[in-house]
């Protein structure tokens, strides 16, 4: 029997933009066990609800994670709105959908780039990030912020997108989609990429379900769960079908995200087409009293904001279950059996967002 | 031309996320990729602290991260410059009141340049790095001066012994 050695992976590692520590137990080059330890980004944001008023906490919710910041704000606001019985105007819902999908686009393109980087495909990394900049330009144009938007508030949204800008976005979508399809073509059909990814880190449907996986990680194993199907914001009006793959390997997880990029472009197009007129927000009176589980589909999967108010300006409790936390058990199952050189690819295939995980 | 002249323009960078929200970190990476593309000047994001000249650090540093940050800083060879990116790295920012946030990188390691913003924009980050280059050059000149003085003293001593 070969000797077992333990290789520490992280917290500071070239492939990881964020710190996570994994102890890899190796037999020669083969991983037999992976023991993750987290806590490098824990800030204690849930406790901050006691220090910030419930309307101000939106800013904190946005900063749970800088990549899916807008979705965190939407999740939090929807929770508060549900507790207080606030009916958000339609236009605000549609605008939230547009910004959510823009965030998803930029997050997926960011991930595709990092994933290409983990395979050593630098050219593809740069190309993905180049495309991502055009999404960030739209976000900056419409909200004022590149990564932290700050436009979602309890009761609606803060800014409108004018008809002129909407038309411009619609026109820009066609060439953008073409570029995305060129990029996706490399990820889906390139022989070297396929050779590297297929059959790596396989998790079957039942196992993925049992491990509680969410988002693209679950959908790549054939679990058709997507919270957008519940029809929050404008998704109910738009009609939505989740992207599902069945292979359950790294290639499938990559394919789901590539296809979700196309789906997001399509969703934005239909949202702009169906954009209703009307006010942007309603006035918020009183304080939240009650509790609610608010669920939103982020780029990485389902995020749950549990909020409980006790009739004061400060919430009594907030609990945020983020998608990466739900996907870490999958990762622990995926790593055994992989070569040491494949570890970065497998780790990135769940799209880890450590800031979310640890809050 | 000094043998260290390349340091003036093409520093190698170490980036570490010390309990930030990720916003500044993806902006640091955005500096390296097309549109901003500082790699064309030979500014490379290295993963190895022993190869790095400039430490870009984001976030307010939580209790568990203190040791890691100090360790990274100590592993970097002199001369080195620390750039704190974003509001959290300067003061703790929005996370200031959290129970386990140290509040500012300068409470753990010395900081030379502060880049404001939440999240800091790539232009600001590049500007911060350019400022850091000046400081790096100053530190290098100082080190070189000290080394020369030591040499002169040694030569003088040797000369004194031989006569």
XYZ file of C-alpha atoms in Angstrom:
522
model
C 0.000 0.000 0.000
C 1.401 3.418 -0.920
C 2.236 5.826 1.826
C -0.332 8.475 2.693
C 0.715 12.104 2.717
C -1.281 15.244 3.469
C -0.957 18.219 1.144
C -2.393 21.505 2.403
C -4.272 23.414 -0.331
C -4.826 27.083 0.497
C -5.755 29.390 2.169
C -3.467 31.379 -0.121
C -3.202 29.561 -3.440
C -2.584 30.891 -6.961
C -5.772 29.406 -8.378
C -8.049 30.643 -5.619
C -9.077 34.275 -5.586
C -10.441 33.654 -2.108
C -9.059 31.776 0.874
C -10.334 28.291 1.626
C -8.225 25.585 3.156
C -8.464 21.948 2.084
C -6.276 19.194 3.496
C -5.779 16.681 0.709
C -4.888 13.163 1.815
C -2.917 11.605 -1.042
C -1.805 8.128 -1.980
C 0.880 8.853 -4.537
C -0.829 11.278 -6.926
C -4.364 10.189 -6.104
C -6.594 12.061 -3.671
C -8.240 9.686 -1.196
C -9.799 12.203 1.143
C -10.400 15.945 1.267
C -10.966 17.764 4.544
C -12.107 21.370 4.061
C -11.786 24.009 6.734
C -13.308 27.420 6.346
C -13.525 30.592 8.383
C -11.074 32.959 6.688
C -13.785 35.323 5.488
C -16.274 34.990 8.318
C -17.360 38.486 9.279
C -20.500 37.826 11.310
C -22.909 39.672 9.045
C -25.976 37.927 10.433
C -25.413 39.566 13.794
C -25.164 42.958 12.122
C -28.982 43.054 11.789
C -29.031 44.075 15.435
C -26.946 47.155 14.670
C -28.439 48.265 11.349
C -32.028 49.256 10.687
C -33.912 46.880 8.442
C -33.881 49.336 5.519
C -30.138 49.940 5.896
C -29.296 46.251 6.071
C -29.813 46.024 2.294
C -26.349 47.569 1.909
C -24.862 44.914 4.165
C -26.778 42.169 2.316
C -25.260 43.418 -0.937
C -21.813 43.076 0.547
C -22.232 39.468 1.631
C -20.641 38.757 -1.717
C -19.358 41.113 -4.381
C -20.207 38.823 -7.295
C -23.870 38.060 -6.638
C -24.448 41.217 -4.629
C -27.616 42.269 -6.437
C -29.285 38.896 -5.860
C -28.550 39.053 -2.138
C -30.265 42.436 -2.029
C -33.252 41.032 -3.948
C -33.484 38.046 -1.592
C -33.374 40.238 1.487
C -35.823 42.832 0.133
C -38.304 40.173 -0.969
C -38.221 38.693 2.523
C -38.925 42.024 4.215
C -41.588 42.908 1.634
C -43.336 39.599 2.271
C -43.299 40.071 6.048
C -44.661 43.615 5.757
C -47.157 42.770 3.015
C -45.711 45.234 0.514
C -46.732 44.762 -3.115
C -43.814 45.814 -5.321
C -44.727 47.606 -8.584
C -44.361 45.549 -11.777
C -41.727 47.787 -13.310
C -39.532 47.360 -10.238
C -39.898 43.576 -10.542
C -38.851 43.672 -14.179
C -35.894 45.931 -13.439
C -34.822 43.570 -10.661
C -34.974 40.729 -13.172
C -32.800 42.586 -15.686
C -30.139 43.404 -13.100
C -30.301 39.881 -11.658
C -29.703 38.372 -15.080
C -26.900 40.849 -15.801
C -25.295 39.768 -12.524
C -25.704 36.139 -13.545
C -24.087 36.859 -16.906
C -21.095 38.572 -15.365
C -20.770 35.913 -12.670
C -20.886 33.028 -15.154
C -18.418 34.714 -17.498
C -16.158 35.352 -14.518
C -16.429 31.697 -13.523
C -15.810 30.461 -17.063
C -12.646 32.543 -17.091
C -11.397 31.276 -13.747
C -12.276 27.728 -14.776
C -10.261 28.103 -17.986
C -7.426 29.483 -15.865
C -7.551 26.411 -13.626
C -7.144 24.204 -16.705
C -4.243 26.381 -17.851
C -6.178 27.766 -20.832
C -5.054 31.379 -20.369
C -6.328 32.625 -23.689
C -9.870 31.524 -22.899
C -9.599 33.091 -19.442
C -8.752 36.487 -20.945
C -11.475 36.186 -23.581
C -14.164 35.398 -20.983
C -13.159 38.351 -18.856
C -13.092 40.595 -21.888
C -16.716 39.710 -22.615
C -17.558 40.205 -18.955
C -16.415 43.820 -19.150
C -19.218 44.629 -21.590
C -21.767 43.337 -19.052
C -20.116 45.424 -16.339
C -20.351 48.460 -18.604
C -24.111 47.983 -18.843
C -24.376 47.548 -15.068
C -22.314 50.669 -14.480
C -24.333 52.619 -17.010
C -27.663 51.676 -15.466
C -26.839 51.492 -11.743
C -23.636 53.475 -11.237
C -21.670 50.575 -9.788
C -19.605 47.904 -11.457
C -19.808 45.166 -8.854
C -21.875 46.612 -6.011
C -25.028 48.113 -7.476
C -27.012 49.494 -4.562
C -30.183 49.967 -6.609
C -32.441 47.484 -4.831
C -34.322 48.725 -1.798
C -37.186 47.574 0.367
C -40.320 48.417 -1.580
C -38.871 48.595 -5.085
C -35.815 49.886 -6.877
C -33.930 53.149 -6.674
C -33.251 53.836 -10.342
C -35.055 53.489 -13.609
C -33.611 52.450 -16.940
C -34.873 54.833 -19.626
C -36.486 53.549 -22.815
C -33.533 54.807 -24.845
C -31.093 52.764 -22.769
C -33.365 49.703 -22.924
C -33.404 49.908 -26.737
C -29.640 50.274 -26.751
C -29.277 47.204 -24.525
C -31.580 45.254 -26.805
C -29.494 46.180 -29.850
C -26.263 45.303 -28.037
C -27.567 41.859 -27.061
C -27.326 40.341 -30.556
C -23.604 40.899 -31.143
C -22.980 40.030 -27.491
C -24.826 36.739 -27.859
C -22.807 35.898 -30.943
C -19.561 36.494 -29.040
C -20.829 34.392 -26.129
C -21.700 31.558 -28.500
C -18.199 31.681 -29.965
C -16.804 31.481 -26.462
C -19.209 28.720 -25.422
C -18.293 26.769 -28.524
C -14.710 26.456 -27.247
C -15.847 25.305 -23.824
C -18.304 22.767 -25.208
C -16.560 21.434 -28.302
C -12.822 21.886 -27.912
C -11.129 18.483 -27.772
C -8.521 19.426 -25.155
C -11.140 20.949 -22.882
C -13.330 17.853 -23.233
C -10.395 15.566 -22.582
C -9.584 17.463 -19.422
C -13.115 17.678 -18.048
C -15.122 14.640 -19.063
C -15.458 11.931 -16.439
C -13.852 14.123 -13.766
C -15.547 14.441 -10.369
C -18.688 12.499 -11.280
C -21.684 12.691 -8.959
C -24.925 10.918 -9.865
C -28.436 12.356 -9.603
C -29.482 10.531 -6.424
C -26.230 11.312 -4.664
C -26.414 14.991 -5.631
C -29.962 15.156 -4.301
C -29.019 13.378 -1.089
C -26.057 15.725 -0.541
C -28.358 18.718 -0.881
C -26.613 20.256 -3.869
C -28.108 23.383 -5.409
C -27.795 25.459 -8.557
C -25.727 24.524 -11.618
C -23.853 21.914 -9.569
C -27.117 20.047 -8.926
C -28.512 20.668 -12.410
C -25.362 19.185 -13.981
C -26.166 15.926 -12.165
C -29.726 15.933 -13.485
C -31.555 17.464 -10.507
C -33.949 19.953 -12.147
C -34.091 22.495 -9.332
C -34.084 26.184 -10.126
C -35.732 28.696 -7.815
C -36.501 30.957 -10.775
C -39.249 28.434 -11.548
C -41.121 29.567 -8.429
C -41.724 32.815 -10.302
C -40.327 35.505 -8.028
C -39.688 38.986 -9.513
C -40.713 38.797 -13.190
C -39.762 35.159 -13.781
C -43.386 34.083 -13.311
C -44.467 36.194 -16.311
C -41.528 35.260 -18.478
C -41.882 31.492 -18.354
C -38.710 29.727 -17.496
C -37.176 26.306 -18.030
C -34.058 25.265 -16.106
C -30.980 24.047 -17.979
C -30.278 20.443 -17.004
C -27.426 18.086 -17.884
C -27.162 14.496 -16.742
C -23.501 13.464 -16.856
C -22.631 14.959 -13.450
C -18.951 15.549 -14.297
C -16.936 18.756 -14.571
C -17.809 19.019 -18.255
C -21.540 18.920 -17.471
C -21.136 21.595 -14.807
C -19.343 23.750 -17.336
C -21.996 23.053 -19.990
C -24.844 24.059 -17.652
C -23.230 27.423 -17.038
C -22.457 28.044 -20.692
C -26.077 27.311 -21.585
C -27.302 29.476 -18.723
C -25.381 32.366 -20.259
C -27.475 31.923 -23.416
C -30.642 31.536 -21.311
C -29.860 34.753 -19.408
C -29.410 36.687 -22.646
C -32.774 35.385 -23.803
C -34.398 36.295 -20.473
C -33.036 39.848 -20.616
C -34.367 40.218 -24.144
C -37.848 39.070 -23.116
C -37.806 41.206 -19.957
C -37.012 44.325 -21.984
C -39.747 43.434 -24.486
C -42.350 43.008 -21.770
C -41.259 45.959 -19.617
C -44.390 47.534 -18.079
C -44.779 51.229 -17.331
C -45.447 52.448 -13.826
C -43.892 53.585 -10.566
C -40.568 52.259 -9.286
C -41.301 51.868 -5.616
C -43.933 52.077 -2.913
C -43.577 53.839 0.379
C -42.535 51.649 3.273
C -44.418 52.322 6.500
C -44.065 50.574 9.821
C -41.659 47.855 10.869
C -41.463 44.155 10.030
C -43.187 41.799 12.450
C -43.112 38.148 11.491
C -40.828 35.692 9.771
C -40.200 34.496 6.239
C -37.905 32.257 4.224
C -36.988 34.171 1.086
C -35.479 32.078 -1.709
C -33.648 33.434 -4.742
C -31.669 31.690 -7.468
C -28.136 33.029 -7.570
C -25.509 32.171 -10.194
C -24.265 29.493 -7.798
C -27.650 28.194 -6.739
C -30.386 28.772 -4.241
C -29.801 31.309 -1.492
C -32.133 31.392 1.484
C -32.627 34.495 3.589
C -34.488 33.651 6.784
C -35.661 36.879 8.382
C -37.520 37.391 11.635
C -38.727 40.783 12.793
C -40.238 41.606 16.165
C -41.907 44.908 15.360
C -38.824 47.054 15.990
C -36.545 48.802 13.514
C -33.964 46.073 13.956
C -34.609 42.507 12.863
C -34.440 39.920 15.614
C -32.667 37.333 13.484
C -31.320 36.851 10.000
C -29.988 33.568 8.739
C -28.469 33.317 5.297
C -27.871 29.884 3.752
C -25.758 30.409 0.682
C -25.323 28.066 -2.298
C -21.620 27.314 -1.877
C -22.191 26.074 1.668
C -24.748 23.627 0.282
C -22.328 22.520 -2.428
C -19.274 21.874 -0.233
C -20.492 18.332 0.681
C -20.561 17.644 -3.083
C -16.979 18.876 -3.366
C -15.837 16.599 -0.546
C -17.364 13.646 -2.443
C -15.944 14.749 -5.803
C -12.309 15.070 -4.810
C -11.460 11.471 -3.792
C -10.253 9.610 -6.865
C -9.025 12.746 -8.632
C -5.378 13.330 -9.552
C -3.626 16.050 -7.553
C -3.232 18.074 -10.758
C -7.004 17.995 -11.289
C -7.825 19.335 -7.831
C -8.024 23.027 -8.883
C -10.406 22.115 -11.729
C -12.652 20.057 -9.457
C -12.659 22.703 -6.708
C -13.609 25.418 -9.185
C -16.279 23.288 -10.839
C -18.698 23.977 -7.953
C -18.017 27.714 -8.423
C -16.959 28.293 -4.821
C -17.788 31.709 -3.431
C -16.203 31.788 -0.017
C -17.440 35.248 0.938
C -21.007 33.966 0.557
C -20.287 30.744 2.386
C -18.943 32.334 5.503
C -20.906 35.576 5.512
C 21.520 51.352 -15.193
C 21.034 49.602 -11.937
C 20.515 45.863 -11.940
C 17.213 46.429 -10.158
C 15.847 48.865 -12.769
C 13.153 46.400 -13.873
C 11.558 46.809 -10.441
C 10.604 50.361 -11.323
C 8.123 49.342 -13.969
C 7.256 45.681 -13.726
C 6.581 44.691 -10.143
C 5.165 41.291 -9.344
C 2.020 41.333 -7.346
C 0.653 39.122 -4.614
C -3.062 39.415 -4.034
C -4.750 38.182 -0.879
C -8.370 38.363 0.136
C -8.355 39.023 3.868
C -12.061 38.793 4.716
C -13.499 41.100 2.083
C -16.734 40.708 0.162
C -15.011 39.677 -3.066
C -15.936 42.899 -4.840
C -12.443 44.418 -4.688
C -10.859 41.044 -5.425
C -12.604 40.626 -8.740
C -11.667 44.207 -9.561
C -8.009 43.361 -8.860
C -8.331 40.483 -11.304
C -10.125 42.762 -13.761
C -7.004 44.960 -13.769
C -5.020 42.027 -15.122
C -7.431 41.018 -17.859
C -8.278 42.741 -21.161
C -9.557 46.313 -21.107
C -7.198 47.279 -18.278
C -4.562 44.596 -18.913
C -1.625 45.619 -16.749
C 0.139 42.374 -17.671
C 1.329 44.071 -20.842
C 3.672 46.129 -18.622
C 5.057 42.976 -17.069
C 3.006 43.386 -13.904
C 2.243 39.795 -13.035
C -0.068 38.366 -10.417
C 2.111 35.749 -8.789
C 0.813 33.221 -6.308
C 4.114 33.024 -4.502
C 4.859 35.597 -1.776
C 8.591 34.972 -2.217
C 8.414 36.331 -5.769
C 6.253 39.349 -4.966
C 7.157 43.031 -4.634
C 3.729 44.480 -3.934
C 1.057 42.976 -1.684
C -2.478 43.919 -2.693
C -4.718 43.210 0.238
C -8.477 43.594 0.530
C -10.854 43.282 3.426
C -10.940 43.987 7.132
C -9.005 40.868 8.285
C -10.840 38.585 10.677
C -9.297 36.804 13.624
C -8.434 33.642 11.714
C -6.831 35.595 8.872
C -4.429 37.667 11.001
C -1.769 34.983 11.141
C -2.061 34.244 7.411
C -1.625 37.912 6.501
C 1.361 38.334 8.793
C 2.890 35.141 7.432
C 2.471 36.290 3.823
C 3.962 39.686 4.628
C 6.971 38.164 6.341
C 7.632 35.791 3.466
C 7.929 38.654 0.974
C 11.515 39.809 0.367
C 12.561 43.426 0.995
C 11.885 45.937 -0.476
C 8.128 45.438 -0.329
C 5.072 47.661 -0.444
C 1.598 46.972 0.914
C -1.453 48.412 -0.834
C -4.727 48.245 1.114
C -7.626 48.136 -1.338
C -11.122 49.271 -0.518
C -12.905 50.809 2.417
C -12.722 47.619 4.491
C -8.956 47.382 4.158
C -8.612 51.014 5.254
C -10.918 51.051 8.275
C -13.083 47.948 8.292
C -15.672 49.782 6.215
C -19.217 48.488 6.421
C -18.003 45.482 8.423
C -16.332 47.702 11.064
C -18.832 46.766 13.750
C -18.702 43.029 13.167
C -17.479 41.091 16.172
C -14.438 39.442 14.614
C -13.175 42.090 12.211
C -9.848 43.629 13.173
C -10.741 46.789 11.266
C -8.096 47.869 8.807
C -5.032 46.136 7.441
C -2.731 48.610 9.213
C -3.583 47.031 12.563
C -1.807 43.853 11.458
C 0.915 44.873 8.995
C 2.322 48.275 7.925
C 0.438 49.760 4.964
C 2.001 52.158 2.432
C -0.880 53.012 0.099
C -4.632 53.165 0.728
C -6.998 52.816 -2.230
C -10.489 54.121 -1.419
C -13.785 52.832 -2.767
C -16.410 50.196 -2.169
C -15.716 48.420 -4.372
C -12.511 50.126 -5.545
C -12.516 50.639 -9.310
C -9.773 49.100 -11.466
C -8.534 52.600 -12.415
C -8.100 53.426 -8.733
C -6.325 50.147 -8.067
C -3.915 50.762 -10.950
C -3.330 54.276 -9.628
C -2.584 52.789 -6.208
C -0.080 50.386 -7.709
C 1.631 53.209 -9.603
C 1.937 55.151 -6.332
C 3.296 51.990 -4.722
C 5.972 51.802 -7.437
C 7.352 55.177 -6.326
C 7.489 54.022 -2.718
C 9.098 50.738 -3.778
C 11.816 52.675 -5.621
C 12.421 54.883 -2.557
C 12.750 51.843 -0.319
C 15.078 50.190 -2.785
C 17.292 53.280 -3.003
C 17.405 53.470 0.788
C 18.408 49.804 1.034
C 21.053 50.256 -1.640
C 22.404 53.332 0.187
C 22.601 51.445 3.486
C 24.371 48.537 1.793
C 26.893 50.916 0.168
C 27.620 52.573 3.502
C 28.220 49.181 5.112
C 30.581 48.266 2.287
C 32.516 51.531 2.657
C 32.881 50.988 6.403
C 34.102 47.436 5.783
C 36.597 48.596 3.142
C 37.849 51.325 5.452
C 38.305 48.811 8.269
C 40.154 46.435 5.962
C 42.335 49.285 4.735
C 43.077 50.227 8.363
C 44.070 46.650 9.236
C 46.417 46.277 6.276
C 48.444 49.411 7.058
